[in-house]
JSON list of C-alpha atoms in Angstrom, two decimals:
[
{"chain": "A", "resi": 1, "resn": "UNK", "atom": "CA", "xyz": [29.29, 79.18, 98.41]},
{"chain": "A", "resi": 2, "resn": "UNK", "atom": "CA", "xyz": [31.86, 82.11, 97.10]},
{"chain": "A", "resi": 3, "resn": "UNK", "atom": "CA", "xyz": [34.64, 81.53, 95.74]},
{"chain": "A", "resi": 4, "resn": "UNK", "atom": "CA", "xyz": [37.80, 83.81, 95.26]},
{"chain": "A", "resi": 5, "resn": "UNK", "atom": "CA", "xyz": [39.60, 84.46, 92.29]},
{"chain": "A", "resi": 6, "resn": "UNK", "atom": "CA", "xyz": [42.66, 82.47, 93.83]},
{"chain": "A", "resi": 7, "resn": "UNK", "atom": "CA", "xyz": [40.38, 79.45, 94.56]},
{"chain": "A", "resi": 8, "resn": "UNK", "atom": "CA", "xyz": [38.76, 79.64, 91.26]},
{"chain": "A", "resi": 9, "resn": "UNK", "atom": "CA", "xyz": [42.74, 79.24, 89.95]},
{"chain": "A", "resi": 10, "resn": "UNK", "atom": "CA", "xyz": [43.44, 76.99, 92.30]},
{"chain": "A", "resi": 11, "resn": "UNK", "atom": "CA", "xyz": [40.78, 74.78, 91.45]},
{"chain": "A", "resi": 12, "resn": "UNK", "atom": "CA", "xyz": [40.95, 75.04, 87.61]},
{"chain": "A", "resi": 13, "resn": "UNK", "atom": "CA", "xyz": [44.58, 74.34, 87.45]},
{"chain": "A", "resi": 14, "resn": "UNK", "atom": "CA", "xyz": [43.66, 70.99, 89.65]},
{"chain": "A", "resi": 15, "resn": "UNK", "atom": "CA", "xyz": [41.65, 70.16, 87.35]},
{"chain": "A", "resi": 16, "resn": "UNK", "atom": "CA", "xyz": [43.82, 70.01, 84.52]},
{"chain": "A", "resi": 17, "resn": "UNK", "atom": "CA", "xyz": [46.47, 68.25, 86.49]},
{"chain": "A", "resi": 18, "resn": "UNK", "atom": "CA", "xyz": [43.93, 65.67, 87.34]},
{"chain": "A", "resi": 19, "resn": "UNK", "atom": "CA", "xyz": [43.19, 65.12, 83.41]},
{"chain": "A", "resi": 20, "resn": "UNK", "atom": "CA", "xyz": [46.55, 66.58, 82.01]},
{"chain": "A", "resi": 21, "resn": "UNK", "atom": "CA", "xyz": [46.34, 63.20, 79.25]},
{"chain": "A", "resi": 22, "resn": "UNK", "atom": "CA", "xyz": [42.61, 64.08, 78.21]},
{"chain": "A", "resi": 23, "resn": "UNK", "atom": "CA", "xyz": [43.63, 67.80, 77.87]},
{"chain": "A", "resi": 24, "resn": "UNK", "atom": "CA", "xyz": [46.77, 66.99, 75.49]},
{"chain": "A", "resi": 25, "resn": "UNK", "atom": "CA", "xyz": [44.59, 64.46, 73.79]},
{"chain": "A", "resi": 26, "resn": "UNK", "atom": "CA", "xyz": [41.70, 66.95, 72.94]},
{"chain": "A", "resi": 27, "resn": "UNK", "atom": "CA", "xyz": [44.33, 69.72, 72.15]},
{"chain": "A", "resi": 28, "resn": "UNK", "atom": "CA", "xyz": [46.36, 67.38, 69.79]},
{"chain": "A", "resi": 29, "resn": "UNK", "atom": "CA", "xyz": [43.74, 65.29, 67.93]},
{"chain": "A", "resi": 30, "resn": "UNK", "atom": "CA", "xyz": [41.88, 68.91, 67.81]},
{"chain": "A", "resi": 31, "resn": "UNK", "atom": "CA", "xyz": [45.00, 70.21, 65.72]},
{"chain": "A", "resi": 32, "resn": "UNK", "atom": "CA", "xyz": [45.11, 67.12, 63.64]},
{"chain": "A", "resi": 33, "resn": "UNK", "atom": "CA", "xyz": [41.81, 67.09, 62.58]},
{"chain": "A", "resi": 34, "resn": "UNK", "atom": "CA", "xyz": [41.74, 70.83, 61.74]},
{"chain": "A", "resi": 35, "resn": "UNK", "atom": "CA", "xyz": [45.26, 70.44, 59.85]},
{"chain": "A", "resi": 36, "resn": "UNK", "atom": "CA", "xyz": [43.39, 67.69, 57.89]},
{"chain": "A", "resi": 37, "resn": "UNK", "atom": "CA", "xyz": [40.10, 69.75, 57.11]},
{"chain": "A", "resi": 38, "resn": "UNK", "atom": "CA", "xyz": [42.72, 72.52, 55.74]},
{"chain": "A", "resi": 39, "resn": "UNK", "atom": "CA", "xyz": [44.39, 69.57, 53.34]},
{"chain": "A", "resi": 40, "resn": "UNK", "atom": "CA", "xyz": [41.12, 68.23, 52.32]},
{"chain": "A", "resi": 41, "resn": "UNK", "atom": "CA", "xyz": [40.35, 72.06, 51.11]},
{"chain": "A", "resi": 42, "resn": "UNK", "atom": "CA", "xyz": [43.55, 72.68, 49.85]},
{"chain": "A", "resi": 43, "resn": "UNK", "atom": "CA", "xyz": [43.51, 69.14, 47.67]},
{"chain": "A", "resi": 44, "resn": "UNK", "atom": "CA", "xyz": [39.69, 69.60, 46.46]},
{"chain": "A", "resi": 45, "resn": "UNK", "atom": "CA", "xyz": [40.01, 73.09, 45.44]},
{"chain": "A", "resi": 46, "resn": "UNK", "atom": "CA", "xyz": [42.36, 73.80, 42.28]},
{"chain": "A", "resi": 47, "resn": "UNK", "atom": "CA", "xyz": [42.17, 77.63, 42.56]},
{"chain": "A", "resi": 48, "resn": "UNK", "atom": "CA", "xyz": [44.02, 77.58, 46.21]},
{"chain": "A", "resi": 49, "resn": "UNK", "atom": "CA", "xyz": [46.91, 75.03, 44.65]},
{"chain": "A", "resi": 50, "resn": "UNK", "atom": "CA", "xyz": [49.64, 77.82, 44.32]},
{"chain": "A", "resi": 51, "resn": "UNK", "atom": "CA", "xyz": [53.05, 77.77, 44.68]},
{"chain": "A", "resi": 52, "resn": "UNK", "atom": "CA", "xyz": [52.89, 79.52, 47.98]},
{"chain": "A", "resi": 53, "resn": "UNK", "atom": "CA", "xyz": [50.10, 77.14, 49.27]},
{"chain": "A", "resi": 54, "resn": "UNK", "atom": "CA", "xyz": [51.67, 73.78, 48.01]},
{"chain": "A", "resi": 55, "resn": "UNK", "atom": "CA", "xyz": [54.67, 74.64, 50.40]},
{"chain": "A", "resi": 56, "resn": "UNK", "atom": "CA", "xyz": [52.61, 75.65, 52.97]},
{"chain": "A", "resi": 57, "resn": "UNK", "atom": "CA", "xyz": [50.45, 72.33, 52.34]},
{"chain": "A", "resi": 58, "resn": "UNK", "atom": "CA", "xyz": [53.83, 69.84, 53.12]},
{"chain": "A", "resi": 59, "resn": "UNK", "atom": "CA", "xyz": [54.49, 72.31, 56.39]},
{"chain": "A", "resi": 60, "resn": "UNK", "atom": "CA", "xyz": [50.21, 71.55, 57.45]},
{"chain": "A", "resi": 61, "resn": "UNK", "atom": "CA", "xyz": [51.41, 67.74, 57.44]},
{"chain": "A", "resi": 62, "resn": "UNK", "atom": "CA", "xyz": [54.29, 68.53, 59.11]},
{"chain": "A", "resi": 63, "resn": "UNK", "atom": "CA", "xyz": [52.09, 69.92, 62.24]},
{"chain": "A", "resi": 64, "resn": "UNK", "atom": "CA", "xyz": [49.87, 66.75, 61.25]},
{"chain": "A", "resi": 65, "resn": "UNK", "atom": "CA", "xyz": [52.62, 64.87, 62.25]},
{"chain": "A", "resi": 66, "resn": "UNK", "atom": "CA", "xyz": [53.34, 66.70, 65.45]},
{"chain": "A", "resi": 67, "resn": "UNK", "atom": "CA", "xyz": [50.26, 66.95, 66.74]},
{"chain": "A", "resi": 68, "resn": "UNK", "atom": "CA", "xyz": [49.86, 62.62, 65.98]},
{"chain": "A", "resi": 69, "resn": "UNK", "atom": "CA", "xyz": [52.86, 62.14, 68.23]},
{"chain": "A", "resi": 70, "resn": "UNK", "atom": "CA", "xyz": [52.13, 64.23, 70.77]},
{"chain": "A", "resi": 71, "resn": "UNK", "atom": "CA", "xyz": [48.63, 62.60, 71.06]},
{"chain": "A", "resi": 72, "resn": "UNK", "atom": "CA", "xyz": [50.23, 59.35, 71.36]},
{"chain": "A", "resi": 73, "resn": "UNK", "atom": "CA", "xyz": [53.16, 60.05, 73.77]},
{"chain": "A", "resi": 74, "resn": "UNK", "atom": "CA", "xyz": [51.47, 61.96, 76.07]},
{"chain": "A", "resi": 75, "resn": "UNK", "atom": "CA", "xyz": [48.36, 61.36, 75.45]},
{"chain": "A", "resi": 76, "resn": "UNK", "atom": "CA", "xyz": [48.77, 58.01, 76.51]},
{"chain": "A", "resi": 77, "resn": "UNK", "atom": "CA", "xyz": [52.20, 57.52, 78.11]},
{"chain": "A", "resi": 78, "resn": "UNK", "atom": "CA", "xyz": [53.09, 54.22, 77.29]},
{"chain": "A", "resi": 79, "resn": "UNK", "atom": "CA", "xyz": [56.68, 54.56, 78.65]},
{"chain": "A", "resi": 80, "resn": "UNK", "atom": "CA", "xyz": [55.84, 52.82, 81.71]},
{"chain": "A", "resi": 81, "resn": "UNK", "atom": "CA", "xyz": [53.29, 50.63, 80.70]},
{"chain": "A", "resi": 82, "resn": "UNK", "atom": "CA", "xyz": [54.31, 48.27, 77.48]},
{"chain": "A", "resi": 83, "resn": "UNK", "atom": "CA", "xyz": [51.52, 46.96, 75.27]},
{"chain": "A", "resi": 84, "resn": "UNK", "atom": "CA", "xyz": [51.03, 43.29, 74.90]},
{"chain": "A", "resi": 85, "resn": "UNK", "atom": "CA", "xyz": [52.72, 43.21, 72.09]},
{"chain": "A", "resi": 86, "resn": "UNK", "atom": "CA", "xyz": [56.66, 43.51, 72.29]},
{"chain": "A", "resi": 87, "resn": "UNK", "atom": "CA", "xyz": [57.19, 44.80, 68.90]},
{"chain": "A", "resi": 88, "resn": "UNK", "atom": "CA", "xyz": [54.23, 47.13, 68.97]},
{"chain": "A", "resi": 89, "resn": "UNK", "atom": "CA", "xyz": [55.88, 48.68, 72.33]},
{"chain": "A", "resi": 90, "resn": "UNK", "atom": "CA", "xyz": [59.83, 48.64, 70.76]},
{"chain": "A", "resi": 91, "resn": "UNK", "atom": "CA", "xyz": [57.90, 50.54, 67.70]},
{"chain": "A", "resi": 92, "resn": "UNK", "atom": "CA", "xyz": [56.54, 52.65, 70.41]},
{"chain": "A", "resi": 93, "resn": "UNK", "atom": "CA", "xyz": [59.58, 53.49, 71.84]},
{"chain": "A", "resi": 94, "resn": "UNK", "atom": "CA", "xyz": [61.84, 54.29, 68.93]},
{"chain": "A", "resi": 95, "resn": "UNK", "atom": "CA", "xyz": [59.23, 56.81, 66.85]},
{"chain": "A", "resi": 96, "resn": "UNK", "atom": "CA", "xyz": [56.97, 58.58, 69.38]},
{"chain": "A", "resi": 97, "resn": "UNK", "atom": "CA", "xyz": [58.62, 58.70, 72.79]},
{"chain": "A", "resi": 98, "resn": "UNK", "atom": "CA", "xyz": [62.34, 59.04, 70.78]},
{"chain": "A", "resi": 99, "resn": "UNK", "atom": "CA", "xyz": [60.54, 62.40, 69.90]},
{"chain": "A", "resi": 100, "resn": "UNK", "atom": "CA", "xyz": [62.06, 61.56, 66.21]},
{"chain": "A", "resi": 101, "resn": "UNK", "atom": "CA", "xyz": [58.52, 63.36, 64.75]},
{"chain": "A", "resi": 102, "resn": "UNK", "atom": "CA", "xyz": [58.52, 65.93, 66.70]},
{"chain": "A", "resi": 103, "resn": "UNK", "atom": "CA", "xyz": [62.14, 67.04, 66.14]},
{"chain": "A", "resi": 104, "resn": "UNK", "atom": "CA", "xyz": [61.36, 65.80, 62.27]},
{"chain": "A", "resi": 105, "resn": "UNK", "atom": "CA", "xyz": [58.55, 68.00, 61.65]},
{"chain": "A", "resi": 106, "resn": "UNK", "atom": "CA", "xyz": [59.95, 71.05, 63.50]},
{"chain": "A", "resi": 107, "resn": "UNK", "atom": "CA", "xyz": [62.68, 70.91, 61.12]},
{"chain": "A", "resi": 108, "resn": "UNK", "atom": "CA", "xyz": [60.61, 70.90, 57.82]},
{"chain": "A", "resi": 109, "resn": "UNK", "atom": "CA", "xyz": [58.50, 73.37, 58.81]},
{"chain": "A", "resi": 110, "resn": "UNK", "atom": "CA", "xyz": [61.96, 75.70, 58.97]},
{"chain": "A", "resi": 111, "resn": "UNK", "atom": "CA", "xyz": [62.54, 74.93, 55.89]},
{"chain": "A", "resi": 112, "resn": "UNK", "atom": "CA", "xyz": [59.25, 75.10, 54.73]},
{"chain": "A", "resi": 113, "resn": "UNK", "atom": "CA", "xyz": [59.12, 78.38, 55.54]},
{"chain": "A", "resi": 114, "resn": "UNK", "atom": "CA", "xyz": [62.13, 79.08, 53.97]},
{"chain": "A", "resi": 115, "resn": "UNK", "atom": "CA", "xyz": [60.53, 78.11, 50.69]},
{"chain": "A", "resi": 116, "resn": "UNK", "atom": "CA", "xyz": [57.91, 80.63, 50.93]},
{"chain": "A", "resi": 117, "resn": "UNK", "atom": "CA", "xyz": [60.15, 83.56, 52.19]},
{"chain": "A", "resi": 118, "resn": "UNK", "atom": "CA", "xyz": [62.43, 83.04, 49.26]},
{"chain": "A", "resi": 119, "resn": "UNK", "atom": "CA", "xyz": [59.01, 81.99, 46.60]},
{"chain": "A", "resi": 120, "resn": "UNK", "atom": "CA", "xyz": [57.60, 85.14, 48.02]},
{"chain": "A", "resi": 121, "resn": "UNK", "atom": "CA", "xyz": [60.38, 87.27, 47.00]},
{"chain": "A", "resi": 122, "resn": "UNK", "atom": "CA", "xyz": [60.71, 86.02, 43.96]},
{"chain": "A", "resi": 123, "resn": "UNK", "atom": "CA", "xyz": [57.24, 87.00, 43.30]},
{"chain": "A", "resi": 124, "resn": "UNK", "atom": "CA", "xyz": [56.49, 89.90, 45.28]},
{"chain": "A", "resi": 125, "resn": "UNK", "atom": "CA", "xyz": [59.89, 91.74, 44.56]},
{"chain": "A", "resi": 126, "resn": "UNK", "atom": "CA", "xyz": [61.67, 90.24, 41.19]},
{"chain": "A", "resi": 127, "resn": "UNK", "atom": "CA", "xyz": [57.69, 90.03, 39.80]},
{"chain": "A", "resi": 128, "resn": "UNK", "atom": "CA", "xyz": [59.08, 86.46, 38.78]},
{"chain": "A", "resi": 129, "resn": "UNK", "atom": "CA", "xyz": [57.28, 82.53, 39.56]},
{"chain": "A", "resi": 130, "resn": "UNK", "atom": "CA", "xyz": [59.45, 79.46, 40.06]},
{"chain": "A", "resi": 131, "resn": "UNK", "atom": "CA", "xyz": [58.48, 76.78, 38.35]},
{"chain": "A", "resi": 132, "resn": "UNK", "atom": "CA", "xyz": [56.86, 73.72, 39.14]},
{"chain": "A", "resi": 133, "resn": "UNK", "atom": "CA", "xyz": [59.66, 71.62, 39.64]},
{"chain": "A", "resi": 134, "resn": "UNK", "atom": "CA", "xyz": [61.56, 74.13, 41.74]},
{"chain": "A", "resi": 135, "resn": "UNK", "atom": "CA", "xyz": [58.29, 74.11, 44.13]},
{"chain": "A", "resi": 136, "resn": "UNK", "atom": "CA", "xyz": [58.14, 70.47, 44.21]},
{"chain": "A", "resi": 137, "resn": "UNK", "atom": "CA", "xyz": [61.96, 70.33, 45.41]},
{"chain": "A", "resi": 138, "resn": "UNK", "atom": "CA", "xyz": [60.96, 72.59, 48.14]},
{"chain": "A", "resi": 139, "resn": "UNK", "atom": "CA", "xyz": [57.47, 71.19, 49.13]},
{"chain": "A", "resi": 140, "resn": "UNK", "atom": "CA", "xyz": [59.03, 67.43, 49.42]},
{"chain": "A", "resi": 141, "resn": "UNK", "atom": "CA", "xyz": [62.64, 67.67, 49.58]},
{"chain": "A", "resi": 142, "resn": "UNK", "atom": "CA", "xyz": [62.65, 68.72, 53.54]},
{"chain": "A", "resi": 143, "resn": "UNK", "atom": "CA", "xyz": [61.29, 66.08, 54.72]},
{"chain": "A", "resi": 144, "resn": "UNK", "atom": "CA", "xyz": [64.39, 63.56, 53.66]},
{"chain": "A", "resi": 145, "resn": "UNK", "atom": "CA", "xyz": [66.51, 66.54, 54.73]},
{"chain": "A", "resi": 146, "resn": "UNK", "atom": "CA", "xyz": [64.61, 66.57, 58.19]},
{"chain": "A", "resi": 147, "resn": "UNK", "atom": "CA", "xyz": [64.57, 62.59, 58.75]},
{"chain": "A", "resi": 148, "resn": "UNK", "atom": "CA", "xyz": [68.59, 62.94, 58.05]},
{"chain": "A", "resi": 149, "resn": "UNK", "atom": "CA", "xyz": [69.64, 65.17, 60.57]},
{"chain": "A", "resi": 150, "resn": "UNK", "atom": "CA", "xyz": [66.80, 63.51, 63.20]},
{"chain": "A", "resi": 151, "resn": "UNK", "atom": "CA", "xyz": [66.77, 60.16, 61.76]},
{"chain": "A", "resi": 152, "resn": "UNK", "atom": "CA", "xyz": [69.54, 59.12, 64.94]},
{"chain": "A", "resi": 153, "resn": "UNK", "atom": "CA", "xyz": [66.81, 59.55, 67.43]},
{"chain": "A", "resi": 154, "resn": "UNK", "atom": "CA", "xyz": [65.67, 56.42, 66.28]},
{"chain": "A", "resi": 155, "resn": "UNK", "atom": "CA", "xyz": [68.60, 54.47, 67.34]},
{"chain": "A", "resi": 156, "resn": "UNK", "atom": "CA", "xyz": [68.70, 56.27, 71.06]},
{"chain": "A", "resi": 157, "resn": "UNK", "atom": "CA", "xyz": [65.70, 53.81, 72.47]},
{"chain": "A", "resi": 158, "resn": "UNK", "atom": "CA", "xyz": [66.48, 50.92, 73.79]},
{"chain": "A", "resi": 159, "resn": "UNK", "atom": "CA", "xyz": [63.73, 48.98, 76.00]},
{"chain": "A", "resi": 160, "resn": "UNK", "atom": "CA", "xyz": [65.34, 47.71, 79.03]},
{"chain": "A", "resi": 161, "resn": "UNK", "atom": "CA", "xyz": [63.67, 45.98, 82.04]},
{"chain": "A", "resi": 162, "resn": "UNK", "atom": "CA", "xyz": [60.53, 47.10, 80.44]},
{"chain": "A", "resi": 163, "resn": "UNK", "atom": "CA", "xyz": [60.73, 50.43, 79.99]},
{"chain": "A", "resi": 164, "resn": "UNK", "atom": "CA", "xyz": [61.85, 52.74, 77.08]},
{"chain": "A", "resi": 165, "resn": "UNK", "atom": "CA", "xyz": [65.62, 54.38, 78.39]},
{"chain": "A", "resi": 166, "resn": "UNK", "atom": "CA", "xyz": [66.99, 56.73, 76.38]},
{"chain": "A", "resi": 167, "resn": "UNK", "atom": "CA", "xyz": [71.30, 55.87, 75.65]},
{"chain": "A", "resi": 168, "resn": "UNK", "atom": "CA", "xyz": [72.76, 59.12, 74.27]},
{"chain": "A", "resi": 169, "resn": "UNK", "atom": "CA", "xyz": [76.07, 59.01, 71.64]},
{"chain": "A", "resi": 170, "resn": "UNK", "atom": "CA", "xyz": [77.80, 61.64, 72.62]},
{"chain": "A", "resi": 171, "resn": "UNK", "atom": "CA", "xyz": [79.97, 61.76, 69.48]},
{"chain": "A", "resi": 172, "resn": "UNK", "atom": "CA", "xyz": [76.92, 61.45, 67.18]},
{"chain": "A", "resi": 173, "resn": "UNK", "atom": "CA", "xyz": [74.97, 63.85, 69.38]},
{"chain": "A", "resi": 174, "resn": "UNK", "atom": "CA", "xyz": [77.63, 66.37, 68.54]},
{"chain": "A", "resi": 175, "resn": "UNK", "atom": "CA", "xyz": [78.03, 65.55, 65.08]},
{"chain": "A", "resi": 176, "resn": "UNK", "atom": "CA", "xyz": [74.44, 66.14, 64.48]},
{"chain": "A", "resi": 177, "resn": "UNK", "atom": "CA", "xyz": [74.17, 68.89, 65.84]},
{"chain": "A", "resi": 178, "resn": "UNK", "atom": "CA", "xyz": [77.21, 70.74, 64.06]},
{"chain": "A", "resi": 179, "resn": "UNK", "atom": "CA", "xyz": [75.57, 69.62, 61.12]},
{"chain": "A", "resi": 180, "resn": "UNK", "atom": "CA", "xyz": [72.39, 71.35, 62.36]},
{"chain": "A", "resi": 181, "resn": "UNK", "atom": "CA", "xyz": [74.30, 74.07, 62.76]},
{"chain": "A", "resi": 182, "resn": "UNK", "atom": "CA", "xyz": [75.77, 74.41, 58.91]},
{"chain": "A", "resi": 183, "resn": "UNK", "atom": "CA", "xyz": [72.54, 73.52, 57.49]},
{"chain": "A", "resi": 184, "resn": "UNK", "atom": "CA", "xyz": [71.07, 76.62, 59.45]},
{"chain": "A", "resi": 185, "resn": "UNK", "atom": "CA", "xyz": [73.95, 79.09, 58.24]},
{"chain": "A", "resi": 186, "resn": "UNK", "atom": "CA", "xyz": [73.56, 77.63, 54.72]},
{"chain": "A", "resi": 187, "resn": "UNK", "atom": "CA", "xyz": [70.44, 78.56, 54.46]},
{"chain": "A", "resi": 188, "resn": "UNK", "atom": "CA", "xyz": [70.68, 82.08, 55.26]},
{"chain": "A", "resi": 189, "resn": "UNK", "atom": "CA", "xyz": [73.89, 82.06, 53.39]},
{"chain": "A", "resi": 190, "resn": "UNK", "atom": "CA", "xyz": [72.16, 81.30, 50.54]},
{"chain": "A", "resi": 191, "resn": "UNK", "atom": "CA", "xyz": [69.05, 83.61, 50.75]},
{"chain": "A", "resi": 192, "resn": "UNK", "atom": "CA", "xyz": [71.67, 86.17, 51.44]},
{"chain": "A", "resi": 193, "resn": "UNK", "atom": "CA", "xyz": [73.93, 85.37, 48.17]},
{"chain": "A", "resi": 194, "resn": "UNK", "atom": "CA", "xyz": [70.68, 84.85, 46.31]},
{"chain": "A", "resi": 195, "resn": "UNK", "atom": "CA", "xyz": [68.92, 88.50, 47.51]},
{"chain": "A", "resi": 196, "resn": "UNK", "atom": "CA", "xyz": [72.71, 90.32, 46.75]},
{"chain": "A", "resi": 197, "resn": "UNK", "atom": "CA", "xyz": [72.90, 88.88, 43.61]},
{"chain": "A", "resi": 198, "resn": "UNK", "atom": "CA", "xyz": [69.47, 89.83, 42.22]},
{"chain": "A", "resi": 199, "resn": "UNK", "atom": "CA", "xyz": [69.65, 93.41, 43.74]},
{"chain": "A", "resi": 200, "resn": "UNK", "atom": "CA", "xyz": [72.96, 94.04, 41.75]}
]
């Protein structure tokens, strides 16, 4: 039997509507698992633990992180369909389908990155290292900075009539994301001040 090139599309995107869970599954726990392999060569190998990499390490659990709750919220789509367990489900609802992770990790990798732009510059252009400490304030100090300005999402979930509904605050929905907004123009503020001041 032949087949055209618009049947062959046809088909192949009916197929992954079919399976769209099993897809984001394979895609997701692929990215986690090669995210970890990366880690378990970054950890095991002293000669790759650099400033640059250390930042870039907390920014690989960051996608870690992503990729987990993606393969659990859509993966699976609980939603709908609540465990046996009440408290498993509510725990359900609040972290992964709140999208807290998601928003979490999307936020320390912008900062993460951050690090190394301004590490790199240091290096690269001033031919000068930060230190240790200064790296370590980068490498874990997003992520209590992310789980601040995300940490709301947690309180949005409620599980009513069985399922998880999301209940927006308006108020702190606009609060957050004015801070958002300052903590972005900070940033460049500061890479900006920082760059002037070590040009003049």
């Amino acid at each position: 039997m032949n087949y055209s090139s618009d049947d062959i599309v046809s088909m192949f995107l009916d197929a992954i509507t079919r399976n769209k869970s099993n897809y984001f599954k394979l895609i997701c726990g692929t990215g986690f698992i090669e995210n970890l392999i990366v880690l378990i060569v970054f950890f095991s190998t002293p000669a790759l633990q650099t400033s640059t990499n250390k930042i870039l390490a907390s920014c690989i659990v960051s996608d870690m992180v992503l990729c987990f709750n993606a393969f659990v919220k859509r993966g699976f789509g609980l939603s709908r369909k609540p465990p046996h367990s009440l408290f498993a489900f509510d725990l359900y609802c609040k972290l992964f389908d709140s999208e807290l992770f998601i928003w979490m990790s999307a936020n320390v990798s912008m900062l993460g990155l951050s690090g190394i732009c301004y590490e790199r510059y240091r290096v690269v252009v001033k031919n000068a290292y930060i230190s240790n400490k200064q790296v370590n304030i980068i490498a874990f100090g997003v992520w209590p900075i992310g789980l601040l300005f995300h940490g709301f999402k947690y309180f949005q979930k409620h599980i009513v009539n069985g399922s998880c509904v999301l209940r927006r605050h308006e108020r702190l929905d606009r609060i957050i994301g004015l801070l958002s907004f300052m903590e972005e123009a900070a940033i460049k503020d500061e890479i900006a001040k920082f760059i002037k001041n070590e040009d003049s």
